[in-house]
PDB file of C-alpha atoms and ligand atoms in Angstrom:
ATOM      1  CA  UNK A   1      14.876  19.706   1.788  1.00 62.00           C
ATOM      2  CA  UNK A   2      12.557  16.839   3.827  1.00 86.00           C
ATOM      3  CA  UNK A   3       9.885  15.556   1.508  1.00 95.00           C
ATOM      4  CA  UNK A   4       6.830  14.192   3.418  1.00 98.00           C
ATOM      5  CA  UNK A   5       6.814  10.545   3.675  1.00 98.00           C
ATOM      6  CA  UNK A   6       4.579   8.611   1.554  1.00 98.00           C
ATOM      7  CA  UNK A   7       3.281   5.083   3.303  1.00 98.00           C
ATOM      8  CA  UNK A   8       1.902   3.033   0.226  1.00 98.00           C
ATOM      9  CA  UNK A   9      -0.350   0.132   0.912  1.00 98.00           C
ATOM     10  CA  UNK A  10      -0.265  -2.371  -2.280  1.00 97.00           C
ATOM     11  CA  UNK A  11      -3.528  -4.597  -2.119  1.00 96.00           C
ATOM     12  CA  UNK A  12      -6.234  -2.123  -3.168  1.00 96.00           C
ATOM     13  CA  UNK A  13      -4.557   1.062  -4.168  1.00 98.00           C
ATOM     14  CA  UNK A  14      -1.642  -0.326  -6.328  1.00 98.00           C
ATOM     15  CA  UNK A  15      -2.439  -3.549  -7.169  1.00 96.00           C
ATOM     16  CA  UNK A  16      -6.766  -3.332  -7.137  1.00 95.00           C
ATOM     17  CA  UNK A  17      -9.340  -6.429  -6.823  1.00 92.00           C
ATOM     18  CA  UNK A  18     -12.442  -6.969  -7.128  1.00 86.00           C
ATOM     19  CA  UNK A  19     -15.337 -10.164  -6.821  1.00 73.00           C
ATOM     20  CA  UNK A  20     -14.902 -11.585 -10.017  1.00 70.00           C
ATOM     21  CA  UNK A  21     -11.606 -12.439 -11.597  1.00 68.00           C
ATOM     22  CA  UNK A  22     -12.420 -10.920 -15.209  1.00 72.00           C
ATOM     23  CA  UNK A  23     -13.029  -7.554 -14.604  1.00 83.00           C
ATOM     24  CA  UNK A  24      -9.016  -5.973 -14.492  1.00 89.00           C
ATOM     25  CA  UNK A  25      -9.524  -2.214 -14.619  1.00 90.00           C
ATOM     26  CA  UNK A  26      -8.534  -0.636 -17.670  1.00 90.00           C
ATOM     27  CA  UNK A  27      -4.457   0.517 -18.203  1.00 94.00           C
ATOM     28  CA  UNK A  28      -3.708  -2.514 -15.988  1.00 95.00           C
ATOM     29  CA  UNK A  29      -1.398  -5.641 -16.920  1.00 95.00           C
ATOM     30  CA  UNK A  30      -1.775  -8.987 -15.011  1.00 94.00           C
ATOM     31  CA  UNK A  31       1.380 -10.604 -13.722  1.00 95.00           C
ATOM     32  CA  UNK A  32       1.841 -13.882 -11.322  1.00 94.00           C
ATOM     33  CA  UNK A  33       3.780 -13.331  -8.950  1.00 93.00           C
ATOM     34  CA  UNK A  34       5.638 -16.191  -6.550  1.00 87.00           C
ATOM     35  CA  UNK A  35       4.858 -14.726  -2.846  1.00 87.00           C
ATOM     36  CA  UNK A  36       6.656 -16.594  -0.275  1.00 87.00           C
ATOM     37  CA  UNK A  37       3.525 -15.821   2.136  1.00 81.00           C
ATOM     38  CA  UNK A  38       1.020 -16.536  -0.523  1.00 82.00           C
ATOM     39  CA  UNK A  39       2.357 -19.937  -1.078  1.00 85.00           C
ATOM     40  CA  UNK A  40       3.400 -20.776   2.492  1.00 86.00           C
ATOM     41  CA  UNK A  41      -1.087 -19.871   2.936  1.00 85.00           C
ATOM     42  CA  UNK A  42      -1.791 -22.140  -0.131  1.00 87.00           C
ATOM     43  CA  UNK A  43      -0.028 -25.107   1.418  1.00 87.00           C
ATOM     44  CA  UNK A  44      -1.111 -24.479   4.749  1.00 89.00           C
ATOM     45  CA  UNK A  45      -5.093 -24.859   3.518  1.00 90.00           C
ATOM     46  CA  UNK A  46      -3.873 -28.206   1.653  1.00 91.00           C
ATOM     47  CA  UNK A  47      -3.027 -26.882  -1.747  1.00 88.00           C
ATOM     48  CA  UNK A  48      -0.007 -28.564  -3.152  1.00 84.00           C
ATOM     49  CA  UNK A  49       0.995 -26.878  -5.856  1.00 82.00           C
ATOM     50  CA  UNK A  50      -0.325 -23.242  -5.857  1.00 82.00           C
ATOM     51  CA  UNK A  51      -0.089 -21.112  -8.772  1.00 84.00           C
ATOM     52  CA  UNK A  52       1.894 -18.134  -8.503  1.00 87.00           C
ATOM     53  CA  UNK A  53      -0.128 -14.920  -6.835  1.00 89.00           C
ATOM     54  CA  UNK A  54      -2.161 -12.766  -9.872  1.00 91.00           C
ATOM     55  CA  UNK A  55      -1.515  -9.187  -8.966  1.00 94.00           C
ATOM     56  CA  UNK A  56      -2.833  -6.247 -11.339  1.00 95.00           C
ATOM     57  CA  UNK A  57      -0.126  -3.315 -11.660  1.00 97.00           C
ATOM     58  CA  UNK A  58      -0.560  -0.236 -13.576  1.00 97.00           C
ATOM     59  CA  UNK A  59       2.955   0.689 -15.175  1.00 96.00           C
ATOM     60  CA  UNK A  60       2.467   4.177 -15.049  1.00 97.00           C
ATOM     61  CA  UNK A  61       2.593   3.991 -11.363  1.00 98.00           C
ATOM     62  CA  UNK A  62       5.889   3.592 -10.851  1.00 98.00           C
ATOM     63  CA  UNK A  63       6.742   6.543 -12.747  1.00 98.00           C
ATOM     64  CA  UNK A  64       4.205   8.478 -11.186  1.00 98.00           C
ATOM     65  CA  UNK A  65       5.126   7.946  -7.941  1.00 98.00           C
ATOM     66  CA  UNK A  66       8.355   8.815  -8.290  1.00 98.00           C
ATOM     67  CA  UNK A  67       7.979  12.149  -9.948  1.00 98.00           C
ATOM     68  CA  UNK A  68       5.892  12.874  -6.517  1.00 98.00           C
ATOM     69  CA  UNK A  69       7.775  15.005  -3.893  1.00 97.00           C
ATOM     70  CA  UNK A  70       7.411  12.562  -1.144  1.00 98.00           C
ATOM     71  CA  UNK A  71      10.339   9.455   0.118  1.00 98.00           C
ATOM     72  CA  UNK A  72       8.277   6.374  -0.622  1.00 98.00           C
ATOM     73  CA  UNK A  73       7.774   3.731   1.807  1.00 98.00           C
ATOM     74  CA  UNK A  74       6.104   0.580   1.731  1.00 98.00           C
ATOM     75  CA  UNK A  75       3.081   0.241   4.327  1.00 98.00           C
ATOM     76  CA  UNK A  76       1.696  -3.102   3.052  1.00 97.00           C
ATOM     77  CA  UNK A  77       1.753  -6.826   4.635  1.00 95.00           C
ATOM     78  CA  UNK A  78       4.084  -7.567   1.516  1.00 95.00           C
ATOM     79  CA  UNK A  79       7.197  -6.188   3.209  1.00 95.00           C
ATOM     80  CA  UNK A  80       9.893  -6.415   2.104  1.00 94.00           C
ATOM     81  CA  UNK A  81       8.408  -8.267  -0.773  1.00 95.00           C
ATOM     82  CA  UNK A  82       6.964  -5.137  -2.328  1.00 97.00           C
ATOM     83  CA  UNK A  83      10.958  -4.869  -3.586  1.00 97.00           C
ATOM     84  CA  UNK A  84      11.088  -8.081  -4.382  1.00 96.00           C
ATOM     85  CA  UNK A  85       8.691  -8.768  -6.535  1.00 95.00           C
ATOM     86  CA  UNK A  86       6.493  -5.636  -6.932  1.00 97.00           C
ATOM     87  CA  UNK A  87       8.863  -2.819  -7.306  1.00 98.00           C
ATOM     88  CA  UNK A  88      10.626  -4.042 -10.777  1.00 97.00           C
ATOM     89  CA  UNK A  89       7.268  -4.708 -12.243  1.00 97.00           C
ATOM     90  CA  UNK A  90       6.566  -1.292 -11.666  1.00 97.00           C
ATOM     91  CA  UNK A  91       9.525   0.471 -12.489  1.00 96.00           C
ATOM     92  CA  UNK A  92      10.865   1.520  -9.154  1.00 98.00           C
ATOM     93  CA  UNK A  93      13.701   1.144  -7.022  1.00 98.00           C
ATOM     94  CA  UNK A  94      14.013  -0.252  -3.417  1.00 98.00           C
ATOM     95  CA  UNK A  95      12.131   1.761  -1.208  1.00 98.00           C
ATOM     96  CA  UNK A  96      12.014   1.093   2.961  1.00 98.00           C
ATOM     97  CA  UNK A  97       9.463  -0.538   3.811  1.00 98.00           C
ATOM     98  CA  UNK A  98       7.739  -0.482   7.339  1.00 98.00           C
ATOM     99  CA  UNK A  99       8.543  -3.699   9.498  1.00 96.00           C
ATOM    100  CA  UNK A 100       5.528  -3.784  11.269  1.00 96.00           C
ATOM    101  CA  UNK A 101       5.539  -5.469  14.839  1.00 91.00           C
ATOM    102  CA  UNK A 102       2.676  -7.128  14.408  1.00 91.00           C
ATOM    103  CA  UNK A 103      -0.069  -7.554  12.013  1.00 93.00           C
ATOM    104  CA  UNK A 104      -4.189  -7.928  11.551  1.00 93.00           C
ATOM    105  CA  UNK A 105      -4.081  -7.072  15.292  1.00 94.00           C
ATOM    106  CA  UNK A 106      -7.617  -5.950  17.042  1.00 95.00           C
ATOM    107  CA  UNK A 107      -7.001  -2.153  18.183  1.00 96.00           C
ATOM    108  CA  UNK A 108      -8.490  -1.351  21.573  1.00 96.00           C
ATOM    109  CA  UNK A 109      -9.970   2.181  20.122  1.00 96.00           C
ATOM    110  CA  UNK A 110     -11.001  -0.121  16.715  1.00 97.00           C
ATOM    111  CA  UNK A 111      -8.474   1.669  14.719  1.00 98.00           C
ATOM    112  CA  UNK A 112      -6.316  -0.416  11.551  1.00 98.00           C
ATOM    113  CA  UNK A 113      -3.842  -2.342  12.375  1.00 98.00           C
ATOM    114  CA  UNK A 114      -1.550  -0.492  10.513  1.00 98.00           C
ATOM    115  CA  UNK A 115      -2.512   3.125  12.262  1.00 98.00           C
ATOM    116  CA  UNK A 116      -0.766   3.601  15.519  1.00 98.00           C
ATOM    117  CA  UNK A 117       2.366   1.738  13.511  1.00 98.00           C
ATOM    118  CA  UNK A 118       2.703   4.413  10.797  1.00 98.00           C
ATOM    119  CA  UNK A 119       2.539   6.939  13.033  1.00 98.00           C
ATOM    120  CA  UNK A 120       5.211   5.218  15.391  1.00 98.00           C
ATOM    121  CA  UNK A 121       7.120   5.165  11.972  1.00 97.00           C
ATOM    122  CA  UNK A 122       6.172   8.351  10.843  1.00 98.00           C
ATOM    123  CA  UNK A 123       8.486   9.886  13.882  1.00 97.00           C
ATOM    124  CA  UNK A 124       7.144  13.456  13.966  1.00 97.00           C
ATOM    125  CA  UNK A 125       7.451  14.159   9.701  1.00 97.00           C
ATOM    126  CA  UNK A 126       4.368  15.089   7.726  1.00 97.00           C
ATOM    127  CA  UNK A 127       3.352  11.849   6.068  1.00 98.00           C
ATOM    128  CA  UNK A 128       0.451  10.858   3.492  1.00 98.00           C
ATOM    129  CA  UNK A 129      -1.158   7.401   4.045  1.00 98.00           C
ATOM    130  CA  UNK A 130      -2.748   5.818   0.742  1.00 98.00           C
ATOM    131  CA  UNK A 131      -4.509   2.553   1.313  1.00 98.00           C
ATOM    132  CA  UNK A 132      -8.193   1.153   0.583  1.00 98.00           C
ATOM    133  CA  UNK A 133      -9.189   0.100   4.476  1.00 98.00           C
ATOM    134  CA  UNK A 134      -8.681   3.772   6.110  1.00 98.00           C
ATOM    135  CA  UNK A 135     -11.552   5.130   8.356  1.00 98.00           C
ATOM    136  CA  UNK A 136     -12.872   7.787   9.180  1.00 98.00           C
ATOM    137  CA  UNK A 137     -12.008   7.304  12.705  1.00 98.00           C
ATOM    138  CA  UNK A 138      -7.972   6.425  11.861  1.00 98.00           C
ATOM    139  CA  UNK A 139      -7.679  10.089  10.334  1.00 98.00           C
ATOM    140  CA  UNK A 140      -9.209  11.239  13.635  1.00 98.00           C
ATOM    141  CA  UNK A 141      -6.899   9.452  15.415  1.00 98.00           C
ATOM    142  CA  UNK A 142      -3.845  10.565  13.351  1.00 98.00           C
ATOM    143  CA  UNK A 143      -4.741  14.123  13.803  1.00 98.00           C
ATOM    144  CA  UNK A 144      -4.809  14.076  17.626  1.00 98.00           C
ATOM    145  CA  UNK A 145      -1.554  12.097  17.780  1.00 98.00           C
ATOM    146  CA  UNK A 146       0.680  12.957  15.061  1.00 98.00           C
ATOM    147  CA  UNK A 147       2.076  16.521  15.745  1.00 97.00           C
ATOM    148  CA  UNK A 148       2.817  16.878  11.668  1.00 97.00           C
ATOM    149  CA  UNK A 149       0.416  17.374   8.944  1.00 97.00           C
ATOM    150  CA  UNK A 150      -0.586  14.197   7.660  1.00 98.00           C
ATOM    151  CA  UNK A 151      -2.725  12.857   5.301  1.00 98.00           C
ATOM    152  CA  UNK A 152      -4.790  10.295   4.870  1.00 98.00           C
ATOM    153  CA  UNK A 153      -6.523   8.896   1.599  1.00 98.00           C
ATOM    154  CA  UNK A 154      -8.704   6.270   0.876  1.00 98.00           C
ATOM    155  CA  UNK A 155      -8.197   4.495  -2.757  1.00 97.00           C
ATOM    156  CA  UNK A 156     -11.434   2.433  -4.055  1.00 95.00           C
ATOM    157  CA  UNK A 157      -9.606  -1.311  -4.453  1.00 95.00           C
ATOM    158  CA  UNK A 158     -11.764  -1.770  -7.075  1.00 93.00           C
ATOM    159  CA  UNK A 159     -10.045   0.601  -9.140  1.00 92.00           C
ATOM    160  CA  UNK A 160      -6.498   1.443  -7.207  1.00 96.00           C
ATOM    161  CA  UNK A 161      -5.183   4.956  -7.602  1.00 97.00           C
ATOM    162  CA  UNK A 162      -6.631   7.290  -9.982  1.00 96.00           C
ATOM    163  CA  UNK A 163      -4.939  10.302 -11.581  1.00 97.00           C
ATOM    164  CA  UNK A 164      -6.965  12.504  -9.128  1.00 97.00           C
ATOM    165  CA  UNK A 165      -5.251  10.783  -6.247  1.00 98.00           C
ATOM    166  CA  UNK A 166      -1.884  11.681  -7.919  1.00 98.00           C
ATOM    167  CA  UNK A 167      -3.265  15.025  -8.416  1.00 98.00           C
ATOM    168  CA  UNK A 168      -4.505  15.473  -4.746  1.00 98.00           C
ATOM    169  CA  UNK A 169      -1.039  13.523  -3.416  1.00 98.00           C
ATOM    170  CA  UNK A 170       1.086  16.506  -5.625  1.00 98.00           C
ATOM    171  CA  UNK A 171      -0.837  18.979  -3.886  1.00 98.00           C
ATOM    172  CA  UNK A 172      -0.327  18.349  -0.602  1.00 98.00           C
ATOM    173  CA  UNK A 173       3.235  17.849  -0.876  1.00 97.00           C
ATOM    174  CA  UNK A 174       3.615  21.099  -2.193  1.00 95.00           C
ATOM    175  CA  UNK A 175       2.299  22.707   0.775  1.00 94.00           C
ATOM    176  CA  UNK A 176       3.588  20.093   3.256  1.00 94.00           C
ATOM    177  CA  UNK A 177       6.817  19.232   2.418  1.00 85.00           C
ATOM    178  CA  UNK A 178       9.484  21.675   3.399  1.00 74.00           C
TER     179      UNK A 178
HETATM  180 MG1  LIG B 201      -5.088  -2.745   1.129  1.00 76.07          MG
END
């Protein structure tokens, strides 16, 4: 049995923001989180002592996720990170994470950064890509280049992943995975 591959992003669909810092979405908890890239910004624009990153996690995604018929990978500029720090708060194990060659790169065809590596990554499998900065012309792109089904979805980071998302994410699998 291959499961489809499931590329997570964590700023916007897991871990949601929005303008003002009062407005946490309901079902969330707020945690502060030491990032060694957060901190390593902070003192690089003159801030001595930062305090730790606030990141809002829902902790029924963990659980959710993992009851999903897909191999989880992180797809996020948190790395390896996401298993540091992210992963316990949320109640799951190490996952793989994608080590992307570069990052925030301009693409010559103006797609995300992140598209042409997923699908590098991706190696042929069906995958689902859940993140808040996907365009319309990335899931073009995909479909012309990725010989697999794949799927692309597009969380609000206002909110992060909704139970509809699960719902739509269980679907697919079901008649993608093998
Ligand atoms: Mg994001």
């Amino acid at each position: 049995m291959t499961r489809p591959l499931l590329m997570l992003d964590v700023d916007g669909p897991l871990a949601p923001y929005v303008g003002s810092p009062y407005r946490r979405p309901e079902g969330y908890l707020t945690h502060r989180v030491p990032v060694r890239s957060w901190r390593e910004r902070q003192h690089a624009a003159g801030i001595r002592n930062p305090r730790p990153l606030r990141v809002w996690l829902h902790p029924d995604h963990g659980p959710a996720l993992l009851a999903l018929r897909y191999e989880l990978v992180w797809a996020t500029t948190w790395k390896d990170e996401a298993n540091e720090h992210l992963a316990p708060l949320l109640g799951l194990p190490e996952l793989p994470y994608v080590d992307w060659p570069s990052m925030h790169h301009d693409d010559p065809d103006g797609l995300h950064w992140k598209t042409r590596h997923l699908v590098a990554h991706a190696a042929g499998r069906p995958f689902a890509w859940v993140d808040d900065e996907i365009e319309p012309r990335d899931t073009a792109w995909i479909a012309a280049h990725h010989p697999a089904p794949a799927l692309t979805l597009t969380v609000d980071h206002r909110c992060g992943l909704r139970p509809a998302d699960f719902a739509l994410l269980a679907d697919w699998a079901e008649v993608n995975g093998s």
